[in-house]
Structure formats: C-alpha cells, structure tokens
Short mmCIF file of C-alpha atoms and ligand atoms in Angstrom, two decimals:
data_model
loop_
_atom_site.label_atom_id
_atom_site.label_comp_id
_atom_site.label_asym_id
_atom_site.label_seq_id
_atom_site.Cartn_x
_atom_site.Cartn_y
_atom_site.Cartn_z
CA MET A 1 106.44 113.40 76.11
CA ALA A 2 106.81 110.11 76.58
CA GLU A 3 103.50 107.98 74.88
CA LYS A 4 100.80 107.27 77.57
CA ILE A 5 100.78 103.77 80.09
CA GLN A 6 97.85 101.50 78.75
CA MET A 7 95.10 99.65 80.61
CA LYS A 8 93.37 96.45 79.87
CA THR A 9 90.67 96.01 82.63
CA PRO A 10 88.73 99.25 83.51
CA LEU A 11 89.45 100.42 86.83
CA VAL A 12 86.21 100.70 89.06
CA GLU A 13 86.10 105.17 89.80
CA MET A 14 83.09 105.79 92.93
CA ASP A 15 83.44 109.71 92.83
CA GLY A 16 82.68 111.35 96.47
CA ASP A 17 81.46 114.63 97.87
CA GLU A 18 82.96 117.80 99.59
CA MET A 19 86.86 118.64 99.42
CA THR A 20 87.86 114.94 98.10
CA ARG A 21 85.31 115.49 95.16
CA ILE A 22 87.68 118.22 94.34
CA LEU A 23 91.02 116.65 95.72
CA TRP A 24 89.87 114.26 93.85
CA LYS A 25 89.66 116.17 90.14
CA MET A 26 92.93 118.01 90.75
CA ILE A 27 94.48 114.32 90.96
CA LYS A 28 93.47 112.78 88.12
CA ASP A 29 94.16 116.25 85.47
CA GLU A 30 97.16 115.79 87.70
CA LEU A 31 99.12 113.28 88.74
CA LEU A 32 96.46 110.49 86.43
CA LEU A 33 95.33 111.63 82.58
CA PRO A 34 98.35 113.47 81.36
CA PHE A 35 101.15 109.72 82.23
CA VAL A 36 97.64 107.01 82.07
CA ASP A 37 95.65 106.36 78.90
CA LEU A 38 92.78 105.40 82.32
CA LYS A 39 90.31 103.15 82.08
CA THR A 40 88.04 103.57 84.54
CA GLU A 41 83.65 102.37 84.85
CA TYR A 42 82.26 105.87 86.55
CA TYR A 43 80.19 105.38 89.05
CA ASP A 44 78.94 108.76 91.27
CA LEU A 45 78.41 108.08 94.95
CA GLY A 46 77.96 111.62 95.60
CA LEU A 47 75.55 112.27 97.42
CA GLU A 48 73.19 113.85 95.40
CA TYR A 49 73.23 111.06 92.63
CA ARG A 50 72.92 108.56 95.85
CA ASN A 51 69.75 110.85 96.30
CA GLU A 52 68.91 110.80 92.68
CA THR A 53 68.78 107.39 92.80
CA ASP A 54 67.93 106.31 95.94
CA ASP A 55 71.39 104.78 96.81
CA GLN A 56 71.18 102.26 93.29
CA VAL A 57 74.23 103.45 92.22
CA THR A 58 76.06 102.56 95.30
CA LYS A 59 75.06 99.44 95.12
CA ASP A 60 75.44 98.44 91.46
CA SER A 61 78.88 100.02 91.77
CA ALA A 62 79.72 97.67 94.16
CA THR A 63 78.56 94.82 91.39
CA ALA A 64 80.44 96.39 89.19
CA THR A 65 83.33 95.71 91.86
CA LEU A 66 82.76 92.03 92.00
CA LYS A 67 82.63 92.92 88.24
CA TYR A 68 86.58 93.76 87.55
CA GLY A 69 88.05 93.18 90.56
CA VAL A 70 88.78 96.69 91.73
CA ALA A 71 87.67 99.43 93.05
CA VAL A 72 89.42 102.91 93.53
CA LYS A 73 86.68 104.79 95.61
CA CYS A 74 86.40 109.19 96.88
CA ALA A 75 85.19 109.57 100.85
CA THR A 76 81.61 110.60 100.10
CA ILE A 77 78.82 111.71 102.80
CA THR A 78 77.02 109.46 105.55
CA PRO A 79 74.13 111.06 105.75
CA ASN A 80 72.52 112.57 108.89
CA ALA A 81 69.90 114.59 110.10
CA ALA A 82 71.68 117.65 109.34
CA ARG A 83 72.61 116.85 106.36
CA VAL A 84 69.37 115.20 104.98
CA LYS A 85 68.43 118.88 105.52
CA GLU A 86 70.80 119.86 103.49
CA TYR A 87 71.14 118.16 100.81
CA ASN A 88 67.00 117.71 100.53
CA LEU A 89 67.34 113.76 100.75
CA LYS A 90 63.72 111.19 100.73
CA GLU A 91 65.69 109.07 102.87
CA MET A 92 68.78 109.91 105.30
CA TRP A 93 70.06 107.21 102.67
CA LYS A 94 73.01 104.88 104.74
CA SER A 95 76.54 104.67 104.30
CA PRO A 96 78.34 103.82 101.59
CA ASN A 97 81.25 102.38 102.63
CA GLY A 98 78.74 99.75 104.63
CA THR A 99 76.54 98.41 101.72
CA ILE A 100 79.41 98.00 99.74
CA ARG A 101 81.28 95.68 102.93
CA ALA A 102 78.71 94.14 103.53
CA MET A 103 78.28 93.21 99.27
CA LEU A 104 82.01 92.71 99.35
CA ASP A 105 81.55 90.26 102.79
CA GLY A 106 85.43 92.06 102.82
CA THR A 107 87.88 93.28 105.75
CA VAL A 108 88.80 96.66 105.85
CA PHE A 109 92.82 96.70 106.09
CA ARG A 110 94.13 100.44 107.40
CA ALA A 111 98.10 101.26 107.14
CA PRO A 112 99.77 104.06 107.76
CA ILE A 113 101.86 105.99 105.21
CA VAL A 114 105.38 106.45 106.52
CA VAL A 115 107.17 109.15 105.65
CA LYS A 116 110.59 111.18 106.95
CA GLY A 117 109.36 114.32 108.71
CA ILE A 118 106.35 113.09 110.34
CA GLU A 119 107.77 110.80 113.09
CA PRO A 120 105.34 108.92 114.68
CA CYS A 121 105.40 109.43 118.47
CA VAL A 122 106.95 105.37 119.53
CA LYS A 123 109.53 106.16 118.21
CA ASN A 124 110.98 102.13 117.84
CA TRP A 125 107.70 102.47 114.96
CA LYS A 126 110.56 103.02 111.64
CA LYS A 127 107.23 101.07 109.25
CA PRO A 128 103.56 100.35 109.18
CA ILE A 129 100.94 98.70 110.96
CA THR A 130 98.55 97.65 109.81
CA LEU A 131 95.41 97.30 111.36
CA ALA A 132 92.81 94.12 110.18
CA ARG A 133 88.80 95.40 111.07
CA HIS A 134 86.50 92.10 112.15
CA ALA A 135 83.61 94.70 110.12
CA TYR A 136 80.08 91.94 111.60
CA GLY A 137 78.81 91.39 114.98
CA ASP A 138 79.83 91.17 118.99
CA VAL A 139 78.63 94.25 120.95
CA TYR A 140 77.76 96.13 117.07
CA LYS A 141 74.51 94.12 116.81
CA ASN A 142 74.16 92.98 121.05
CA ALA A 143 71.17 93.26 122.79
CA GLU A 144 70.49 94.98 125.83
CA ILE A 145 68.13 94.46 128.78
CA VAL A 146 68.63 96.85 131.74
CA ILE A 147 67.10 94.77 134.55
CA PRO A 148 65.62 96.05 137.22
CA GLY A 149 66.23 94.85 140.00
CA ALA A 150 66.57 91.31 141.53
CA GLY A 151 65.45 88.11 139.32
CA LYS A 152 67.21 85.41 136.92
CA ALA A 153 69.42 86.48 134.09
CA GLU A 154 70.16 83.37 131.08
CA LEU A 155 70.52 83.04 128.02
CA VAL A 156 68.51 80.95 126.23
CA PHE A 157 69.26 79.50 122.67
CA THR A 158 66.42 76.84 120.88
CA ALA A 159 67.42 74.89 117.50
CA GLU A 160 65.28 74.09 114.97
CA ASP A 161 64.04 70.87 116.25
CA GLY A 162 63.19 72.68 119.43
CA SER A 163 65.73 71.77 121.68
CA VAL A 164 66.75 74.27 124.19
CA SER A 165 70.23 74.97 126.01
CA ARG A 166 70.09 77.37 128.70
CA GLU A 167 73.14 79.17 130.60
CA LEU A 168 72.96 81.15 133.71
CA ILE A 169 74.24 84.71 132.50
CA HIS A 170 73.10 86.22 137.52
CA ASP A 171 70.98 85.66 139.95
CA PHE A 172 70.55 89.21 140.33
CA LYS A 173 69.84 90.47 143.84
CA GLY A 174 68.94 94.32 142.49
CA ALA A 175 68.93 96.34 139.12
CA GLY A 176 72.00 96.43 136.89
CA ILE A 177 72.29 95.62 133.26
CA ILE A 178 72.79 92.18 130.81
CA GLN A 179 74.30 92.52 127.25
CA GLY A 180 74.13 89.30 124.29
CA MET A 181 76.14 89.94 121.81
CA HIS A 182 76.82 86.83 118.95
CA ASN A 183 79.10 86.36 116.20
CA THR A 184 78.59 83.61 113.59
CA ASP A 185 81.59 81.22 112.43
CA ALA A 186 80.80 82.05 108.06
CA SER A 187 81.78 85.50 109.40
CA ILE A 188 84.93 84.71 111.43
CA SER A 189 86.27 82.51 108.38
CA SER A 190 86.01 84.86 105.65
CA PHE A 191 87.66 87.89 108.05
CA ALA A 192 90.78 84.93 108.40
CA HIS A 193 90.67 84.32 104.97
CA ALA A 194 90.45 87.74 104.41
CA CYS A 195 93.54 88.45 106.78
CA PHE A 196 95.58 85.57 105.77
CA SER A 197 95.79 86.66 101.73
CA TYR A 198 96.46 89.95 102.90
CA ALA A 199 99.56 88.84 104.86
CA LEU A 200 100.87 86.59 101.79
CA ASP A 201 99.97 89.30 99.06
CA THR A 202 101.96 91.70 101.23
CA LYS A 203 104.34 89.32 102.48
CA GLN A 204 103.31 90.45 106.09
CA ASP A 205 103.72 88.68 109.60
CA LEU A 206 100.48 88.50 110.55
CA TRP A 207 98.95 88.53 114.08
CA PHE A 208 96.01 87.36 115.64
CA ALA A 209 94.72 88.29 119.51
CA THR A 210 91.32 87.98 121.45
CA LYS A 211 91.34 87.25 125.16
CA ASP A 212 90.73 83.60 124.87
CA THR A 213 91.73 82.96 128.24
CA ILE A 214 88.55 84.84 130.13
CA SER A 215 86.10 83.87 126.79
CA LYS A 216 86.82 80.36 126.98
CA LYS A 217 84.22 79.68 124.43
CA TYR A 218 83.31 83.07 122.79
CA ASP A 219 87.26 84.58 121.58
CA HIS A 220 88.51 80.85 122.53
CA ARG A 221 85.76 79.94 118.82
CA PHE A 222 88.19 83.54 117.10
CA LYS A 223 91.13 81.49 118.52
CA ASP A 224 90.34 77.69 116.69
CA LEU A 225 89.01 79.09 113.89
CA PHE A 226 91.86 81.30 112.76
CA GLN A 227 94.31 78.14 113.99
CA GLU A 228 92.30 75.69 111.56
CA ILE A 229 91.72 77.31 108.56
CA TYR A 230 96.14 78.39 108.88
CA GLU A 231 96.92 75.27 108.56
CA ALA A 232 95.49 73.62 106.55
CA GLU A 233 94.78 76.34 103.90
CA TYR A 234 98.11 78.70 104.31
CA LYS A 235 100.43 77.20 106.98
CA GLU A 236 102.65 76.08 103.37
CA ARG A 237 102.63 79.58 101.78
CA PHE A 238 103.18 80.47 105.03
CA GLU A 239 106.58 79.27 105.52
CA ALA A 240 107.33 79.54 101.60
CA ALA A 241 107.15 83.53 101.85
CA ASN A 242 109.61 83.91 105.53
CA ILE A 243 106.16 85.31 107.13
CA THR A 244 105.02 83.70 110.09
CA TYR A 245 101.30 84.11 111.90
CA PHE A 246 101.40 84.35 115.28
CA TYR A 247 99.04 84.22 117.81
CA THR A 248 98.31 86.29 121.53
CA LEU A 249 96.46 87.46 124.03
CA ILE A 250 95.01 90.56 123.26
CA ASP A 251 96.60 92.10 126.41
CA ASP A 252 99.91 90.67 125.93
CA ALA A 253 99.69 91.52 121.80
CA VAL A 254 98.80 95.34 122.50
CA ALA A 255 102.32 95.64 125.51
CA ARG A 256 103.91 93.77 122.25
CA VAL A 257 102.58 96.35 119.17
CA MET A 258 104.32 98.65 121.67
CA LYS A 259 107.61 97.35 121.40
CA ALA A 260 107.72 96.02 117.79
CA GLU A 261 108.85 97.98 115.43
CA GLY A 262 105.81 98.26 112.97
CA GLY A 263 106.23 95.88 109.19
CA PHE A 264 103.15 93.23 110.38
CA ILE A 265 99.14 93.13 109.66
CA TRP A 266 97.39 93.45 114.04
CA ALA A 267 93.87 91.28 112.76
CA CYS A 268 90.96 92.65 116.25
CA LYS A 269 87.94 91.78 116.75
CA ASN A 270 85.46 94.26 115.97
CA TYR A 271 85.41 96.60 118.69
CA ASP A 272 89.45 96.39 119.45
CA GLY A 273 89.92 96.86 115.99
CA ASP A 274 88.02 100.60 116.64
CA VAL A 275 89.86 101.99 119.29
CA MET A 276 93.17 100.07 118.56
CA SER A 277 93.11 102.01 115.01
CA ASP A 278 92.06 105.84 116.28
CA MET A 279 95.55 104.69 118.14
CA VAL A 280 97.29 103.07 116.27
CA SER A 281 96.53 106.26 113.04
CA SER A 282 96.30 108.98 115.87
CA ALA A 283 100.55 107.21 116.85
CA PHE A 284 101.48 107.06 112.96
CA GLY A 285 100.94 111.39 112.70
CA SER A 286 97.75 111.71 111.23
CA LEU A 287 94.62 110.49 109.25
CA ALA A 288 95.06 112.81 106.57
CA MET A 289 98.21 109.59 106.28
CA MET A 290 96.61 106.41 106.35
CA THR A 291 94.55 104.60 103.55
CA SER A 292 92.61 101.88 103.88
CA VAL A 293 91.78 98.56 101.25
CA LEU A 294 88.89 96.27 101.61
CA VAL A 295 89.28 93.22 100.94
CA SER A 296 86.64 89.95 99.89
CA PRO A 297 87.00 86.53 100.35
CA ALA A 298 87.40 85.95 96.86
CA GLY A 299 90.44 88.63 95.63
CA VAL A 300 88.49 91.48 95.18
CA TYR A 301 89.76 95.05 96.38
CA GLU A 302 88.88 98.14 97.33
CA TYR A 303 91.03 101.87 97.62
CA GLU A 304 90.53 104.68 99.90
CA ALA A 305 91.41 107.57 102.08
CA ALA A 306 90.48 106.49 105.76
CA HIS A 307 89.98 110.37 106.38
CA GLY A 308 86.47 112.31 105.32
CA THR A 309 85.32 114.98 102.94
CA VAL A 310 86.63 117.66 104.94
CA GLN A 311 84.12 119.58 104.88
CA ARG A 312 85.39 122.33 106.96
CA HIS A 313 87.47 122.86 104.33
CA TYR A 314 85.30 122.58 101.29
CA TYR A 315 82.87 124.70 103.45
CA LYS A 316 86.46 127.34 102.75
CA HIS A 317 86.23 127.19 99.14
CA LEU A 318 83.21 127.47 98.11
CA LYS A 319 83.91 130.90 100.30
CA GLY A 320 86.39 131.25 97.33
CA GLU A 321 89.02 131.29 100.78
CA GLU A 322 91.53 129.17 100.28
CA THR A 323 92.61 125.41 101.47
CA SER A 324 94.98 123.33 102.48
CA THR A 325 94.60 119.63 102.22
CA ASN A 326 96.47 116.50 102.30
CA SER A 327 95.62 114.69 98.97
CA VAL A 328 97.75 111.91 100.04
CA ALA A 329 96.21 109.40 101.16
CA THR A 330 93.99 110.32 98.51
CA ILE A 331 96.85 109.52 95.54
CA PHE A 332 97.54 106.45 97.56
CA ALA A 333 94.52 104.80 97.07
CA TRP A 334 95.06 105.60 93.58
CA SER A 335 98.14 104.14 93.34
CA GLY A 336 97.20 100.47 94.83
CA ALA A 337 94.43 100.39 92.83
CA LEU A 338 96.26 100.81 89.82
CA ARG A 339 99.58 98.17 91.69
CA LYS A 340 96.34 95.46 92.12
CA ARG A 341 95.61 96.61 88.94
CA GLY A 342 98.79 96.05 87.33
CA GLU A 343 99.68 92.84 88.94
CA MET A 344 96.05 91.47 88.13
CA ASP A 345 96.53 91.95 84.65
CA GLU A 346 100.66 91.60 84.59
CA LEU A 347 100.75 95.56 83.26
CA PRO A 348 104.46 95.90 84.71
CA ALA A 349 104.55 99.89 83.81
CA LEU A 350 101.28 99.70 85.36
CA CYS A 351 102.20 98.40 88.90
CA ARG A 352 105.67 101.64 88.01
CA PHE A 353 103.41 104.08 87.50
CA ALA A 354 102.04 103.52 91.08
CA ASP A 355 105.47 103.09 92.34
CA LYS A 356 106.21 106.24 90.88
CA LEU A 357 103.55 108.41 92.18
CA GLU A 358 103.89 107.07 95.63
CA GLU A 359 107.71 108.77 94.83
CA ALA A 360 106.83 112.03 94.38
CA THR A 361 104.14 112.17 96.30
CA LEU A 362 106.65 110.85 99.68
CA ALA A 363 109.83 112.50 97.67
CA THR A 364 107.22 116.30 98.07
CA ILE A 365 107.07 115.98 101.78
CA GLU A 366 110.52 115.11 102.40
CA ALA A 367 111.43 118.22 100.46
CA GLY A 368 109.79 120.56 102.76
CA LYS A 369 106.84 121.00 100.49
CA MET A 370 103.66 119.64 102.29
CA THR A 371 100.31 121.07 103.26
CA LYS A 372 99.30 122.85 106.40
CA ASP A 373 98.51 119.75 108.29
CA LEU A 374 101.88 118.06 107.87
CA ALA A 375 103.47 121.50 108.23
CA LEU A 376 102.74 121.18 111.77
CA ILE A 377 103.44 118.21 113.08
CA THR A 378 107.02 117.94 110.59
CA SER A 379 110.44 117.42 111.82
CA LEU A 380 110.97 119.06 109.15
CA GLU A 381 112.92 122.60 109.01
CA ASN A 382 112.40 125.27 106.13
CA VAL A 383 109.11 123.67 105.51
CA LYS A 384 107.39 125.60 102.63
CA VAL A 385 103.46 126.25 102.94
CA LEU A 386 101.14 124.91 100.08
CA ASN A 387 97.57 125.08 99.16
CA SER A 388 95.95 122.11 98.15
CA GLU A 389 96.57 122.63 93.70
CA GLU A 390 100.05 123.52 94.55
CA PHE A 391 100.30 120.69 96.47
CA ILE A 392 99.62 118.61 93.64
CA LYS A 393 100.83 121.05 91.33
CA GLU A 394 104.43 120.33 93.18
CA ILE A 395 104.09 116.56 93.04
CA ARG A 396 103.60 116.21 89.35
CA SER A 397 107.19 118.36 88.62
CA THR A 398 108.82 116.18 90.91
CA LEU A 399 106.49 112.85 89.03
CA GLU A 400 107.56 114.41 85.61
CA THR A 401 111.58 113.67 87.13
CA LEU A 402 111.42 110.44 87.47
CA LEU A 403 109.18 108.98 85.31
P1 LIG B 1 86.97 113.92 107.94
O1 LIG B 1 86.06 114.30 106.73
O2 LIG B 1 88.06 113.38 108.45
O3 LIG B 1 87.51 115.63 109.17
C1 LIG B 1 88.21 115.80 109.81
C2 LIG B 1 89.27 116.95 110.30
O4 LIG B 1 90.25 117.03 110.10
C3 LIG B 1 89.44 118.02 109.02
O5 LIG B 1 88.10 118.82 109.96
C4 LIG B 1 90.13 118.30 109.58
O6 LIG B 1 90.96 119.32 110.05
C5 LIG B 1 91.27 116.92 109.50
N1 LIG B 1 90.98 116.31 108.25
C6 LIG B 1 90.71 114.81 108.18
N2 LIG B 1 90.36 114.42 106.42
C7 LIG B 1 91.86 116.01 106.00
C8 LIG B 1 92.51 116.22 104.61
N3 LIG B 1 93.08 115.58 104.21
N4 LIG B 1 93.67 116.91 105.56
C9 LIG B 1 93.02 117.90 105.94
N5 LIG B 1 93.42 117.80 106.96
C10 LIG B 1 92.16 116.16 107.37
O7 LIG B 1 86.18 113.59 109.13
P2 LIG B 1 84.43 114.78 109.45
O8 LIG B 1 84.78 115.68 109.04
O9 LIG B 1 84.36 114.16 110.48
O10 LIG B 1 83.72 114.25 108.67
C11 LIG B 1 83.07 115.00 106.81
C12 LIG B 1 81.92 114.28 106.40
O11 LIG B 1 83.70 112.84 106.33
C13 LIG B 1 80.87 113.38 107.00
O12 LIG B 1 79.74 113.22 106.09
C14 LIG B 1 81.37 112.28 107.28
O13 LIG B 1 80.24 111.17 107.18
C15 LIG B 1 81.30 111.43 106.33
N6 LIG B 1 82.94 110.19 105.61
C16 LIG B 1 83.73 109.24 105.08
C17 LIG B 1 84.68 109.00 105.07
C18 LIG B 1 84.72 107.90 104.59
O14 LIG B 1 83.82 107.58 103.16
N7 LIG B 1 85.31 106.71 103.69
C19 LIG B 1 85.02 108.09 106.43
C20 LIG B 1 84.75 109.51 106.99
C21 LIG B 1 83.60 109.92 107.36
P3 LIG B 1 90.10 120.74 110.55
O15 LIG B 1 89.37 121.14 110.03
O16 LIG B 1 91.08 120.93 111.82
O17 LIG B 1 91.88 120.92 109.24
MG1 LIG B 2 86.75 105.06 115.76
#
C-alpha cells in the first residue's frame, strides 16, 4: 500500500452523539485512517462528556477552532426536557452549534450534495444552491405584547445622552398585537463579509434579497450595508474572479431561484433563511445529502452534516437491529475540512484525497449501491440497499480503485 498522506496542522475534531457517533468512528476507521496520517485535536462533544465538563468542552473546541482555523463536527444532541432525564443532566445545556456559532461569530452555509439518480423536485436545478442564513436578530430576538384593548403603541429609542426618538406603531381602537425587533450594523456587516468571502472562496455568484420596498429603513439597512461593503472591499475581486453580486427583492429572488439552474449562493435574512433552507433542502432530495459549513469573518471554518444524530436509528442499533443510515453528509464534512486544511497548509495531496473521497462516495451511489433513505427516492433501477457499515465499506473499495 502507498505511503499515507501527511498533514501539517491538526484538524479540530468534534465528536458527537448517537447514530452519527457510530458512523463517525466507521468513517475514520474505513475511509480516513488507512489513507491519511490523520492529525486531529480531539474534543468529545458527546452529551455525557459535555455534562461532565459543565459544557466547558464545547467552549474549548470553539477556542481550538479559532486557533487552528478548521474544524469538523459530528451531529450532537441539543438537550430538551426528555434528554435531561435520559442522560441525567445537571442542566439543560445549550445547543453546541449555538455556542460555537456565537464564539466564532459565523454564518452557516448549507449546500446539497448533488448526485445522479437523486433528482431535485425542481427539474431545472442542475447545480447546488447554497443557502446562507443570517443567524442573529430580527424576529428571533423580538419583544412582543398582546394588546388588550384601545391605546397607542409606539417605538421609543432613548439614546445614551437621554435624547428620545419616537415612532407611532398604531393607534389601537381595540385588541391586537405588537412586535419589536432589532439587528445591529456589526452583525449585518459580519454576515455580509462572510457571504462575500465564501462566494470568492467557492467562485460562485452571490444573491441577496430583502423586502426593502416595504421596510424602507430596516430591510433597507441590510441592502445598503451589503452594497457599501461590496463596493469598498470586494467588487474588484469579484470582477477578477468573474463572479457577480446581485441584489433583488425577496419575492423576485424566490421566483428567479425556481427558474435558475443553481450554482450560486443565496444569502437570506434570519427568517427567510430558516424557511428557504428547509424548502431548498427538501427540494434537493434529502437532509442526509446536505452539508453545512460555518464560516467566520476571521476566515475560520467548521464543517458538519446538516442532519441530526438520527436517534431512531441509534435505538435500533442499540437493540442489535440492522440500520441503513446515510453517512454521505458526514463524509463530506470530513472531506470539506481536509480539503480546506490542505489549501491552508499547501498540501495538494490532501486536497486530492478529499476530492477522491467525494468522488468515491458519489460513484458508489451512482453505481446503485446506497442506503435505504436514498433507495426510496432514487430514479436509478436495480438498486442495492446496503446497511450503514456495508455502504461505508463499499465506498472504501471504490476509493481504493481511485487512489
Ligand atoms: P435527525 O437526526 O436529522 O433525524 C430525523 C429523521 O430524518 C430520522 O429519523 C431519519 O428518518 C431521517 N434522517 C436524518 N438523517 C439521516 C441519515 N443520515 N440517514 C438516514 N436518515 C436520516 O433529527 P431528529 O431526530 O429531529 O433529531 C435527533 C437529535 O439530533 C436531536 O437530539 C437534535 O437535538 C439533534 N440535532 C442535531 C443537529 C446538529 O448537531 N447539527 C441538527 C439537528 C438535530 P427515519 O427515521 O424515517 O429513517
Ligand atoms: Mg427551520
């Protein structure tokens, strides 16, 4: 067997929970360790260890990501009341993704993995559409009041110097509702930087849309900040890379997206991104075929699968039953992280390995060998449904022929 591919800087490895933790180990054993002299700094974000460390391990893993620049993360449980009981938790720990996103000040880019045989519902979509969702503010940090009866509702801003500005919301004649929301120039700007950098990094056009014709101050601020930052810092580089930045109204964007062939990044405000990412991912076929990368304005990257820990499959696995869990998005999280590490450390062999790993994964599916979730939606005939482990082993044998 050939020499293993060498690494320079370690990847930050964030292990996780349930079925994805099982897949994580299989992927490392079958697809990575035999080929790469894998260097990682390991953080166990499995719920038991988060609880044991009072969630310090999550913060440590984010700090390490800021230090090294590239992380790969397994899906993790976000505790709810049922999990507090199940794992006998000291506290209902926060979502690790939320903690990491806050520490990295990042934007999440989600992209479908496009493969022959899994056709998008929208037949003209030929290339992936990457969705970038602003992850701060608006309706997610709102203040609301149920108005019991007649009265006047106002927006009031009191500046530090005591001066006050007011704006009438509505003169209520009877019962109703009001809502106040906000965003900050700092957060919008860092979202804009993350989007422009990622577009340059992946050489794709960037689309951004809001409802600035109706929201003449709020949404207009988003539009203006994007435009100012684009002109001041990115326009020339976009032109040199032969890609475009394009702003339009959100309703126009939706109409154009349906008619487009893909291959671009669609930046969305928080709520639009929440809704549109579910629409785009289901239209592309499967959550198990969706990757996700958190990009910080400082140029730090964290790769993961978009799906969760696949709890139902894990309980089957614990009972000794066979599972057919799709590992593609988790494999692509590893290949994405290895490729980025290779680019940063100037290791072309590592980048090439990442390419081949993805190629082998797609070739395996295109040869009709896949997990059950894909078998249910594929347009291919004569499909062989594999269990979780068989699928990864099948990818390994394809990979061996490619290397
Ligand atoms: P989930 O793990 O994404 O799974 C939901 C369902 O989608 C599964 O039961 C399965 O359907 C299907 N599915 C998802 N990924 C699949 C895969 N790789 N292969 C085959 N089928 C797949 O979501 P969940 O069950 O709502 O959440 C489970 C846990 O994950 C929760 O504790 C949640 O907090 C956590 N979570 C973590 C992240 C993250 O770390 N990024 C994201 C979301 C959720 P069938 O059962 O019909 O086969
Ligand atoms: Mg949602």
